Amino acid sequence: DFPLIISGHDHHLVDMTVSGTRLVKAGSDARNALVIDVTWQEPNVESCSIDVKVRTVKRFLPNKDLARLANECETVLEHLRHTQLVVVPKKFMPLDSREPRVRQNTAGSFFCTELRDALNSESPKSTPYAEAVLLAGGTRGGKLYRKNKAFSLEDLLAESGPRCGIQVIEMPGSVLIEAVRDSRTRGKAYTHFIHHDDQVLVDNKHKVTHVFGNPVDPGRIYRVGYSAKRYLSRNGPKGLADYFQRNLDKIPPEDAELPGDQLLLGYWAEKVWTMILEQNSELDKVFESLDTDGDGVVSVSELATCMNRNLGFEMRMEKEKSFVECILQVAGDENGDGKLTYEEFKRAVKRKADTMKRVARRHSSSLRAIKKKARIRRT
């Protein structure tokens, strides 16, 4: 009944005709504008002609008053740009989050890999908590990053978006294979296009060949980190929602959802603190190197100075300190006062060592049970 619908939300350009209706979308972040002419040749005639032209916004000079107002608003977020979180590995460079609904991009691979490692950070490689991470729709930033640009808190928020929950679900290899293949063979931009981590391999026919670095077994059950609840979408990849509707007991509870951005922040904070501890085998020496003024406590500014000096970070404390505060809490700041005492430091190191011992014992017993079952099946 409508000749034209002008819509939004999609991250990419859309110009298509559905049941006689022209559907157009300019894409995200105001990169493009649409100039649309709708013409009726005669009055009282329903049919019309529709002409759509795409214009790149940056080619036009900005309105000075609006540009000044926009800059004033953006100063509130200025601190986010100076919060370096992680050094992106070279294998994911150049970091590119464009066309996430059309192709596997390096940003999608980077995020999936980091989320997998975060989920498995306290698990031995032999018995991972998640054997793969798949993100439906990938990342959301839609940009090509400059070479050697530090990955900031602003970048994390832009790429993860407001809804970035992760749930670890169990599915057969056959369902995983079909879901990935279907998401990549729709012939157009697809909301549920599946991105994967660097230990999931997909051949040029869009078939998954390896999971967690090993040949995929269609009959085996895999533990997979997946975009929260999107595996239940009726518009999702073929076979995925049907499998979980047939196996309701496989759907994790609501409280099993993990916020992806917070998971990554915690994991990256742990990585930074581990690198600091590895600077010296003697814990006393580590604390002394951090406590530069010798007052018996490590402050946020002292920790940031160490990160800049020894780890190559570019923290600017006058701009942002939330990530450094997060690292300090990982290090043992129990009361959240922004100061790490030597006693807090020692207790945190001991807790970490005790936790790793418990995890190792638990997974060791699990591995023995798995091997025992395998022997029974063979006999």
mmCIF file of C-alpha atoms in Angstrom:
data_model
loop_
_atom_site.group_PDB
_atom_site.id
_atom_site.type_symbol
_atom_site.label_atom_id
_atom_site.label_comp_id
_atom_site.label_asym_id
_atom_site.label_seq_id
_atom_site.Cartn_x
_atom_site.Cartn_y
_atom_site.Cartn_z
ATOM 1 C CA ASP A 1 0.000 0.000 0.000
ATOM 2 C CA PHE A 2 3.034 2.286 0.401
ATOM 3 C CA PRO A 3 5.266 3.153 -2.561
ATOM 4 C CA LEU A 4 8.206 4.111 -0.331
ATOM 5 C CA ILE A 5 9.476 3.408 3.198
ATOM 6 C CA ILE A 6 12.439 5.380 4.562
ATOM 7 C CA SER A 7 13.910 3.524 7.505
ATOM 8 C CA GLY A 8 16.979 3.340 9.745
ATOM 9 C CA HIS A 9 18.762 1.017 12.181
ATOM 10 C CA ASP A 10 20.770 -0.978 9.616
ATOM 11 C CA HIS A 11 24.508 -0.341 9.636
ATOM 12 C CA HIS A 12 24.758 -0.515 5.854
ATOM 13 C CA LEU A 13 23.023 1.053 2.872
ATOM 14 C CA VAL A 14 19.753 -0.584 1.852
ATOM 15 C CA ASP A 15 17.860 0.003 -1.385
ATOM 16 C CA MET A 16 15.485 -2.783 -2.311
ATOM 17 C CA THR A 17 11.920 -3.436 -3.415
ATOM 18 C CA VAL A 18 9.715 -5.707 -1.315
ATOM 19 C CA SER A 19 6.241 -6.627 -2.636
ATOM 20 C CA GLY A 20 6.146 -3.457 -4.731
ATOM 21 C CA THR A 21 7.358 -1.144 -1.940
ATOM 22 C CA ARG A 22 10.744 0.592 -2.222
ATOM 23 C CA LEU A 23 12.700 0.284 1.047
ATOM 24 C CA VAL A 24 15.688 2.610 1.558
ATOM 25 C CA LYS A 25 18.056 3.108 4.503
ATOM 26 C CA ALA A 26 21.053 5.436 4.648
ATOM 27 C CA GLY A 27 23.091 3.308 7.064
ATOM 28 C CA SER A 28 24.681 4.161 10.405
ATOM 29 C CA ASP A 29 26.662 7.061 11.875
ATOM 30 C CA ALA A 30 25.425 9.687 9.388
ATOM 31 C CA ARG A 31 28.090 8.745 6.850
ATOM 32 C CA ASN A 32 25.581 8.923 4.007
ATOM 33 C CA ALA A 33 22.515 10.991 3.188
ATOM 34 C CA LEU A 34 19.725 10.102 0.787
ATOM 35 C CA VAL A 35 18.254 12.591 -1.665
ATOM 36 C CA ILE A 36 14.878 11.208 -2.660
ATOM 37 C CA ASP A 37 12.529 12.566 -5.326
ATOM 38 C CA VAL A 38 8.997 11.147 -5.434
ATOM 39 C CA THR A 39 7.132 12.304 -8.534
ATOM 40 C CA TRP A 40 3.516 11.881 -9.600
ATOM 41 C CA GLN A 41 2.986 12.646 -13.271
ATOM 42 C CA GLU A 42 -0.673 13.523 -12.808
ATOM 43 C CA PRO A 43 -2.878 14.407 -9.818
ATOM 44 C CA ASN A 44 -5.091 11.703 -8.325
ATOM 45 C CA VAL A 45 -2.887 8.949 -9.757
ATOM 46 C CA GLU A 46 -1.514 6.406 -7.298
ATOM 47 C CA SER A 47 1.571 5.342 -9.251
ATOM 48 C CA CYS A 48 4.702 7.436 -8.904
ATOM 49 C CA SER A 49 8.374 7.405 -9.818
ATOM 50 C CA ILE A 50 11.011 7.272 -7.084
ATOM 51 C CA ASP A 51 14.576 8.458 -7.624
ATOM 52 C CA VAL A 52 17.150 7.827 -4.856
ATOM 53 C CA LYS A 53 20.620 9.368 -4.835
ATOM 54 C CA VAL A 54 23.257 8.592 -2.178
ATOM 55 C CA ARG A 55 25.439 11.470 -1.019
ATOM 56 C CA THR A 56 28.517 11.216 1.215
ATOM 57 C CA VAL A 57 27.935 13.592 4.116
ATOM 58 C CA LYS A 58 31.591 14.552 4.651
ATOM 59 C CA ARG A 59 31.689 16.118 1.180
ATOM 60 C CA PHE A 60 29.458 18.933 2.442
ATOM 61 C CA LEU A 61 30.720 21.824 4.555
ATOM 62 C CA PRO A 62 29.343 21.686 8.110
ATOM 63 C CA ASN A 63 27.048 24.332 9.510
ATOM 64 C CA LYS A 64 29.300 26.335 11.851
ATOM 65 C CA ASP A 65 26.738 26.727 14.633
ATOM 66 C CA LEU A 66 25.796 23.032 14.592
ATOM 67 C CA ALA A 67 29.457 21.982 14.431
ATOM 68 C CA ARG A 68 30.262 24.101 17.502
ATOM 69 C CA LEU A 69 27.290 22.620 19.387
ATOM 70 C CA ALA A 70 28.338 19.059 18.420
ATOM 71 C CA ASN A 71 31.897 19.677 19.638
ATOM 72 C CA GLU A 72 30.600 20.988 22.964
ATOM 73 C CA CYS A 73 28.489 17.850 23.428
ATOM 74 C CA GLU A 74 31.390 15.553 22.527
ATOM 75 C CA THR A 75 33.678 17.024 25.188
ATOM 76 C CA VAL A 76 31.666 15.031 27.742
ATOM 77 C CA LEU A 77 32.969 11.861 26.084
ATOM 78 C CA GLU A 78 36.520 13.105 25.486
ATOM 79 C CA HIS A 79 37.932 11.030 28.347
ATOM 80 C CA LEU A 80 36.874 7.790 26.636
ATOM 81 C CA ARG A 81 39.320 8.406 23.799
ATOM 82 C CA HIS A 82 42.276 8.405 26.168
ATOM 83 C CA THR A 83 41.590 5.128 27.942
ATOM 84 C CA GLN A 84 43.813 2.584 26.244
ATOM 85 C CA LEU A 85 42.622 -0.943 27.028
ATOM 86 C CA VAL A 86 44.644 -3.407 25.001
ATOM 87 C CA VAL A 87 47.223 -3.746 22.270
ATOM 88 C CA VAL A 88 45.573 -5.414 19.279
ATOM 89 C CA PRO A 89 47.650 -8.412 18.051
ATOM 90 C CA LYS A 90 49.255 -7.980 14.642
ATOM 91 C CA LYS A 91 47.269 -10.875 13.156
ATOM 92 C CA PHE A 92 44.087 -8.785 13.483
ATOM 93 C CA MET A 93 45.627 -5.689 11.902
ATOM 94 C CA PRO A 94 44.460 -3.600 10.233
ATOM 95 C CA LEU A 95 41.492 -3.676 12.605
ATOM 96 C CA ASP A 96 38.386 -3.352 10.456
ATOM 97 C CA SER A 97 34.766 -3.452 11.638
ATOM 98 C CA ARG A 98 33.108 -2.492 8.353
ATOM 99 C CA GLU A 99 30.350 -4.596 6.700
ATOM 100 C CA PRO A 100 29.833 -6.959 9.661
ATOM 101 C CA ARG A 101 26.647 -8.349 8.096
ATOM 102 C CA VAL A 102 28.338 -9.197 4.830
ATOM 103 C CA ARG A 103 31.782 -10.629 5.659
ATOM 104 C CA GLN A 104 34.045 -11.841 8.447
ATOM 105 C CA ASN A 105 36.129 -8.806 9.351
ATOM 106 C CA THR A 106 39.210 -8.554 11.559
ATOM 107 C CA ALA A 107 37.331 -6.760 14.351
ATOM 108 C CA GLY A 108 34.856 -9.649 14.533
ATOM 109 C CA SER A 109 37.725 -12.153 14.718
ATOM 110 C CA PHE A 110 39.486 -10.068 17.390
ATOM 111 C CA PHE A 111 36.416 -9.712 19.611
ATOM 112 C CA CYS A 112 35.405 -13.371 19.319
ATOM 113 C CA THR A 113 38.955 -14.485 20.136
ATOM 114 C CA GLU A 114 39.284 -12.175 23.140
ATOM 115 C CA LEU A 115 35.863 -13.222 24.470
ATOM 116 C CA ARG A 116 36.798 -16.896 24.115
ATOM 117 C CA ASP A 117 40.048 -16.343 25.987
ATOM 118 C CA ALA A 118 38.223 -14.334 28.661
ATOM 119 C CA LEU A 119 35.706 -17.149 29.185
ATOM 120 C CA ASN A 120 38.561 -19.644 29.413
ATOM 121 C CA SER A 121 40.898 -17.519 31.513
ATOM 122 C CA GLU A 122 40.634 -19.862 34.507
ATOM 123 C CA SER A 123 40.320 -23.121 32.578
ATOM 124 C CA PRO A 124 43.074 -25.453 31.365
ATOM 125 C CA LYS A 125 43.257 -25.715 27.577
ATOM 126 C CA SER A 126 42.398 -29.418 27.795
ATOM 127 C CA THR A 127 38.953 -28.652 29.271
ATOM 128 C CA PRO A 128 37.886 -25.161 28.127
ATOM 129 C CA TYR A 129 34.733 -23.518 29.423
ATOM 130 C CA ALA A 130 33.952 -22.388 25.856
ATOM 131 C CA GLU A 131 35.429 -24.098 22.809
ATOM 132 C CA ALA A 132 34.344 -21.334 20.455
ATOM 133 C CA VAL A 133 32.745 -17.907 20.420
ATOM 134 C CA LEU A 134 30.335 -16.911 17.677
ATOM 135 C CA LEU A 135 28.844 -13.425 17.384
ATOM 136 C CA ALA A 136 25.700 -12.927 15.323
ATOM 137 C CA GLY A 137 26.123 -9.672 13.420
ATOM 138 C CA GLY A 138 29.682 -9.140 14.633
ATOM 139 C CA THR A 139 30.833 -5.729 15.800
ATOM 140 C CA ARG A 140 29.078 -2.387 15.322
ATOM 141 C CA GLY A 141 31.716 0.339 14.873
ATOM 142 C CA GLY A 142 31.719 0.241 11.081
ATOM 143 C CA LYS A 143 35.207 1.697 10.605
ATOM 144 C CA LEU A 144 38.754 0.956 9.517
ATOM 145 C CA TYR A 145 41.161 1.787 12.354
ATOM 146 C CA ARG A 146 44.373 3.700 11.837
ATOM 147 C CA LYS A 147 47.567 1.659 11.954
ATOM 148 C CA ASN A 148 48.987 1.345 15.481
ATOM 149 C CA LYS A 149 46.009 3.146 17.006
ATOM 150 C CA ALA A 150 45.503 2.263 20.669
ATOM 151 C CA PHE A 151 42.223 0.438 21.283
ATOM 152 C CA SER A 152 40.305 2.635 23.723
ATOM 153 C CA LEU A 153 37.253 2.482 25.936
ATOM 154 C CA GLU A 154 35.460 4.594 23.335
ATOM 155 C CA ASP A 155 36.244 1.937 20.711
ATOM 156 C CA LEU A 156 34.979 -0.865 22.958
ATOM 157 C CA LEU A 157 31.665 0.893 23.595
ATOM 158 C CA ALA A 158 31.245 1.714 19.898
ATOM 159 C CA GLU A 159 31.968 -1.842 18.759
ATOM 160 C CA SER A 160 30.045 -3.744 21.434
ATOM 161 C CA GLY A 161 26.910 -1.593 21.405
ATOM 162 C CA PRO A 162 24.289 -1.415 24.168
ATOM 163 C CA ARG A 163 23.391 -5.117 23.996
ATOM 164 C CA CYS A 164 26.469 -7.306 23.957
ATOM 165 C CA GLY A 165 25.541 -10.181 26.248
ATOM 166 C CA ILE A 166 27.185 -13.587 25.856
ATOM 167 C CA GLN A 167 25.741 -16.955 26.855
ATOM 168 C CA VAL A 168 27.605 -20.250 26.745
ATOM 169 C CA ILE A 169 25.342 -22.814 25.093
ATOM 170 C CA GLU A 170 25.743 -26.444 24.062
ATOM 171 C CA MET A 171 25.057 -27.522 20.481
ATOM 172 C CA PRO A 172 26.022 -30.406 18.183
ATOM 173 C CA GLY A 173 28.734 -29.811 15.621
ATOM 174 C CA SER A 174 26.174 -30.410 12.868
ATOM 175 C CA VAL A 175 24.028 -27.484 14.091
ATOM 176 C CA LEU A 176 27.084 -25.228 14.389
ATOM 177 C CA ILE A 177 28.192 -26.115 10.848
ATOM 178 C CA GLU A 178 24.752 -25.465 9.346
ATOM 179 C CA ALA A 179 24.236 -22.198 11.242
ATOM 180 C CA VAL A 180 27.543 -20.705 10.063
ATOM 181 C CA ARG A 181 27.013 -21.863 6.475
ATOM 182 C CA ASP A 182 23.450 -20.508 6.308
ATOM 183 C CA SER A 183 24.416 -17.142 7.815
ATOM 184 C CA ARG A 184 26.988 -16.634 5.047
ATOM 185 C CA THR A 185 25.020 -17.773 2.013
ATOM 186 C CA ARG A 186 21.950 -15.530 2.178
ATOM 187 C CA GLY A 187 23.158 -13.534 -0.822
ATOM 188 C CA LYS A 188 22.689 -10.178 0.935
ATOM 189 C CA ALA A 189 23.523 -8.365 4.170
ATOM 190 C CA TYR A 190 22.202 -10.515 7.009
ATOM 191 C CA THR A 191 21.571 -9.378 10.584
ATOM 192 C CA HIS A 192 22.694 -12.737 11.996
ATOM 193 C CA PHE A 193 25.881 -13.135 9.933
ATOM 194 C CA ILE A 194 28.098 -15.232 12.213
ATOM 195 C CA HIS A 195 31.629 -14.093 13.099
ATOM 196 C CA HIS A 196 33.984 -16.561 14.788
ATOM 197 C CA ASP A 197 37.207 -16.695 16.798
ATOM 198 C CA ASP A 198 40.635 -17.516 15.378
ATOM 199 C CA GLN A 199 40.493 -21.236 16.237
ATOM 200 C CA VAL A 200 37.309 -21.814 14.232
ATOM 201 C CA LEU A 201 38.221 -22.414 10.597
ATOM 202 C CA VAL A 202 35.778 -22.008 7.704
ATOM 203 C CA ASP A 203 36.626 -23.068 4.134
ATOM 204 C CA ASN A 204 35.817 -21.182 0.919
ATOM 205 C CA LYS A 205 32.477 -23.001 0.706
ATOM 206 C CA HIS A 206 31.482 -21.585 4.112
ATOM 207 C CA LYS A 207 31.776 -24.923 5.881
ATOM 208 C CA VAL A 208 33.276 -25.073 9.369
ATOM 209 C CA THR A 209 36.234 -27.479 9.310
ATOM 210 C CA HIS A 210 37.814 -26.864 12.759
ATOM 211 C CA VAL A 211 36.666 -25.842 16.236
ATOM 212 C CA PHE A 212 39.162 -24.947 18.972
ATOM 213 C CA GLY A 213 41.912 -25.849 16.509
ATOM 214 C CA ASN A 214 40.674 -29.439 16.004
ATOM 215 C CA PRO A 215 38.711 -31.026 13.117
ATOM 216 C CA VAL A 216 35.008 -30.494 13.740
ATOM 217 C CA ASP A 217 32.901 -33.533 14.688
ATOM 218 C CA PRO A 218 29.253 -33.148 13.540
ATOM 219 C CA GLY A 219 28.039 -35.572 16.215
ATOM 220 C CA ARG A 220 29.869 -34.041 19.142
ATOM 221 C CA ILE A 221 28.388 -31.491 21.571
ATOM 222 C CA TYR A 222 30.341 -28.229 21.724
ATOM 223 C CA ARG A 223 30.212 -25.474 24.333
ATOM 224 C CA VAL A 224 29.885 -22.230 22.402
ATOM 225 C CA GLY A 225 29.759 -18.607 23.547
ATOM 226 C CA TYR A 226 26.999 -17.023 21.452
ATOM 227 C CA SER A 227 25.265 -13.652 21.275
ATOM 228 C CA ALA A 228 22.763 -13.817 24.136
ATOM 229 C CA LYS A 229 19.272 -15.040 23.125
ATOM 230 C CA ARG A 230 19.905 -14.483 19.414
ATOM 231 C CA TYR A 231 20.195 -18.236 18.936
ATOM 232 C CA LEU A 232 16.434 -18.352 19.680
ATOM 233 C CA SER A 233 15.468 -15.887 16.930
ATOM 234 C CA ARG A 234 13.149 -17.279 14.280
ATOM 235 C CA ASN A 235 14.971 -15.097 11.749
ATOM 236 C CA GLY A 236 18.321 -16.538 12.806
ATOM 237 C CA PRO A 237 20.512 -19.024 10.943
ATOM 238 C CA LYS A 238 18.877 -22.215 9.762
ATOM 239 C CA GLY A 239 18.536 -24.984 12.316
ATOM 240 C CA LEU A 240 19.681 -23.011 15.353
ATOM 241 C CA ALA A 241 16.345 -21.943 16.862
ATOM 242 C CA ASP A 242 14.724 -25.252 15.868
ATOM 243 C CA TYR A 243 17.377 -27.205 17.778
ATOM 244 C CA PHE A 244 16.825 -25.241 20.980
ATOM 245 C CA GLN A 245 13.037 -25.384 20.654
ATOM 246 C CA ARG A 246 13.358 -29.171 20.495
ATOM 247 C CA ASN A 247 15.838 -29.180 23.383
ATOM 248 C CA LEU A 248 14.511 -26.666 25.892
ATOM 249 C CA ASP A 249 16.762 -28.092 28.608
ATOM 250 C CA LYS A 250 19.749 -26.780 26.614
ATOM 251 C CA ILE A 251 18.633 -23.141 26.997
ATOM 252 C CA PRO A 252 20.662 -21.553 29.811
ATOM 253 C CA PRO A 253 18.884 -19.600 32.571
ATOM 254 C CA GLU A 254 18.457 -15.824 32.317
ATOM 255 C CA ASP A 255 21.159 -15.120 34.899
ATOM 256 C CA ALA A 256 23.716 -17.074 32.853
ATOM 257 C CA GLU A 257 24.090 -14.115 30.483
ATOM 258 C CA LEU A 258 27.445 -12.338 30.765
ATOM 259 C CA PRO A 259 27.911 -8.696 29.697
ATOM 260 C CA GLY A 260 30.513 -8.933 26.950
ATOM 261 C CA ASP A 261 32.056 -5.494 27.443
ATOM 262 C CA GLN A 262 32.487 -5.987 31.201
ATOM 263 C CA LEU A 263 33.872 -9.478 30.606
ATOM 264 C CA LEU A 264 36.523 -8.026 28.293
ATOM 265 C CA LEU A 265 37.366 -5.148 30.645
ATOM 266 C CA GLY A 266 37.956 -7.575 33.503
ATOM 267 C CA TYR A 267 39.989 -9.917 31.307
ATOM 268 C CA TRP A 268 42.168 -7.108 29.922
ATOM 269 C CA ALA A 269 42.692 -5.759 33.445
ATOM 270 C CA GLU A 270 43.840 -9.243 34.538
ATOM 271 C CA LYS A 271 46.234 -9.407 31.579
ATOM 272 C CA VAL A 272 47.799 -6.047 32.415
ATOM 273 C CA TRP A 273 48.239 -6.995 36.069
ATOM 274 C CA THR A 274 49.770 -10.353 35.088
ATOM 275 C CA MET A 275 52.286 -8.542 32.856
ATOM 276 C CA ILE A 276 53.199 -6.271 35.772
ATOM 277 C CA LEU A 277 53.730 -9.247 38.100
ATOM 278 C CA GLU A 278 55.925 -10.911 35.486
ATOM 279 C CA GLN A 279 58.288 -7.921 35.505
ATOM 280 C CA ASN A 280 60.024 -9.392 38.559
ATOM 281 C CA SER A 281 59.939 -12.842 40.161
ATOM 282 C CA GLU A 282 60.178 -11.297 43.643
ATOM 283 C CA LEU A 283 56.824 -9.914 44.789
ATOM 284 C CA ASP A 284 58.436 -7.440 47.152
ATOM 285 C CA LYS A 285 60.360 -5.956 44.234
ATOM 286 C CA VAL A 286 57.151 -5.679 42.178
ATOM 287 C CA PHE A 287 55.437 -3.690 44.918
ATOM 288 C CA GLU A 288 58.470 -1.472 45.456
ATOM 289 C CA SER A 289 58.654 -0.673 41.735
ATOM 290 C CA LEU A 290 55.006 0.438 41.793
ATOM 291 C CA ASP A 291 55.211 2.421 45.036
ATOM 292 C CA THR A 292 57.394 5.161 43.573
ATOM 293 C CA ASP A 293 56.963 7.651 46.457
ATOM 294 C CA GLY A 294 57.622 5.000 49.118
ATOM 295 C CA ASP A 295 54.530 5.740 51.209
ATOM 296 C CA GLY A 296 53.547 2.055 51.494
ATOM 297 C CA VAL A 297 50.585 2.161 49.065
ATOM 298 C CA VAL A 298 50.216 2.049 45.282
ATOM 299 C CA SER A 299 47.968 4.782 43.920
ATOM 300 C CA VAL A 300 46.076 4.928 40.629
ATOM 301 C CA SER A 301 48.560 7.452 39.229
ATOM 302 C CA GLU A 302 51.557 5.288 40.247
ATOM 303 C CA LEU A 303 50.032 2.248 38.531
ATOM 304 C CA ALA A 304 49.353 4.273 35.374
ATOM 305 C CA THR A 305 52.944 5.529 35.389
ATOM 306 C CA CYS A 306 54.191 1.923 35.550
ATOM 307 C CA MET A 307 51.919 0.915 32.660
ATOM 308 C CA ASN A 308 53.194 3.789 30.524
ATOM 309 C CA ARG A 309 56.848 3.232 31.427
ATOM 310 C CA ASN A 310 57.087 -0.567 31.342
ATOM 311 C CA LEU A 311 54.225 -1.817 29.170
ATOM 312 C CA GLY A 312 54.003 0.826 26.443
ATOM 313 C CA PHE A 313 50.594 2.221 27.417
ATOM 314 C CA GLU A 314 49.664 5.861 26.878
ATOM 315 C CA MET A 315 47.450 6.547 29.885
ATOM 316 C CA ARG A 316 46.584 10.202 30.511
ATOM 317 C CA MET A 317 45.386 10.410 34.089
ATOM 318 C CA GLU A 318 43.964 13.914 33.726
ATOM 319 C CA LYS A 319 41.547 12.459 31.164
ATOM 320 C CA GLU A 320 40.515 9.019 32.385
ATOM 321 C CA LYS A 321 41.376 6.568 35.138
ATOM 322 C CA SER A 322 38.498 4.056 35.276
ATOM 323 C CA PHE A 323 40.455 1.237 33.577
ATOM 324 C CA VAL A 324 43.445 1.777 35.872
ATOM 325 C CA GLU A 325 41.059 1.634 38.850
ATOM 326 C CA CYS A 326 39.732 -1.659 37.459
ATOM 327 C CA ILE A 327 43.292 -3.045 37.307
ATOM 328 C CA LEU A 328 43.927 -1.858 40.856
ATOM 329 C CA GLN A 329 40.854 -3.787 42.039
ATOM 330 C CA VAL A 330 42.128 -6.893 40.235
ATOM 331 C CA ALA A 331 45.445 -6.327 42.017
ATOM 332 C CA GLY A 332 43.689 -6.447 45.381
ATOM 333 C CA ASP A 333 42.215 -3.028 46.247
ATOM 334 C CA GLU A 334 39.593 -4.555 48.533
ATOM 335 C CA ASN A 335 37.804 -1.412 49.728
ATOM 336 C CA GLY A 336 37.864 0.414 46.393
ATOM 337 C CA ASP A 337 39.610 3.490 47.776
ATOM 338 C CA GLY A 338 41.984 3.715 44.804
ATOM 339 C CA LYS A 339 44.971 2.614 46.871
ATOM 340 C CA LEU A 340 46.649 -0.777 47.093
ATOM 341 C CA THR A 341 48.367 -1.589 50.403
ATOM 342 C CA TYR A 342 51.098 -4.194 50.670
ATOM 343 C CA GLU A 343 48.834 -6.436 52.785
ATOM 344 C CA GLU A 344 46.055 -6.236 50.175
ATOM 345 C CA PHE A 345 48.620 -7.009 47.491
ATOM 346 C CA LYS A 346 49.905 -10.141 49.281
ATOM 347 C CA ARG A 347 46.381 -11.434 50.019
ATOM 348 C CA ALA A 348 45.336 -10.994 46.371
ATOM 349 C CA VAL A 349 48.390 -12.851 45.055
ATOM 350 C CA LYS A 350 47.724 -15.721 47.486
ATOM 351 C CA ARG A 351 44.009 -15.864 46.529
ATOM 352 C CA LYS A 352 44.931 -16.031 42.859
ATOM 353 C CA ALA A 353 47.397 -18.865 43.445
ATOM 354 C CA ASP A 354 44.850 -20.793 45.567
ATOM 355 C CA THR A 355 42.161 -20.319 42.918
ATOM 356 C CA MET A 356 44.393 -21.641 40.145
ATOM 357 C CA LYS A 357 45.260 -24.687 42.263
ATOM 358 C CA ARG A 358 41.552 -25.438 42.871
ATOM 359 C CA VAL A 359 40.745 -24.993 39.189
ATOM 360 C CA ALA A 360 43.617 -27.268 38.200
ATOM 361 C CA ARG A 361 42.452 -29.986 40.630
ATOM 362 C CA ARG A 362 38.842 -29.703 39.471
ATOM 363 C CA HIS A 363 39.713 -29.919 35.791
ATOM 364 C CA SER A 364 42.217 -32.689 36.423
ATOM 365 C CA SER A 365 39.495 -34.856 37.991
ATOM 366 C CA SER A 366 37.113 -33.981 35.149
ATOM 367 C CA LEU A 367 39.733 -34.977 32.589
ATOM 368 C CA ARG A 368 40.314 -38.310 34.347
ATOM 369 C CA ALA A 369 36.562 -38.987 34.267
ATOM 370 C CA ILE A 370 36.389 -38.173 30.550
ATOM 371 C CA LYS A 371 39.315 -40.493 29.788
ATOM 372 C CA LYS A 372 37.725 -43.260 31.866
ATOM 373 C CA LYS A 373 34.439 -42.971 29.937
ATOM 374 C CA ALA A 374 36.371 -43.067 26.664
ATOM 375 C CA ARG A 375 38.122 -46.294 27.718
ATOM 376 C CA ILE A 376 34.790 -47.859 28.700
ATOM 377 C CA ARG A 377 33.265 -46.968 25.313
ATOM 378 C CA ARG A 378 36.240 -48.468 23.459
ATOM 379 C CA THR A 379 35.965 -51.738 25.379
#
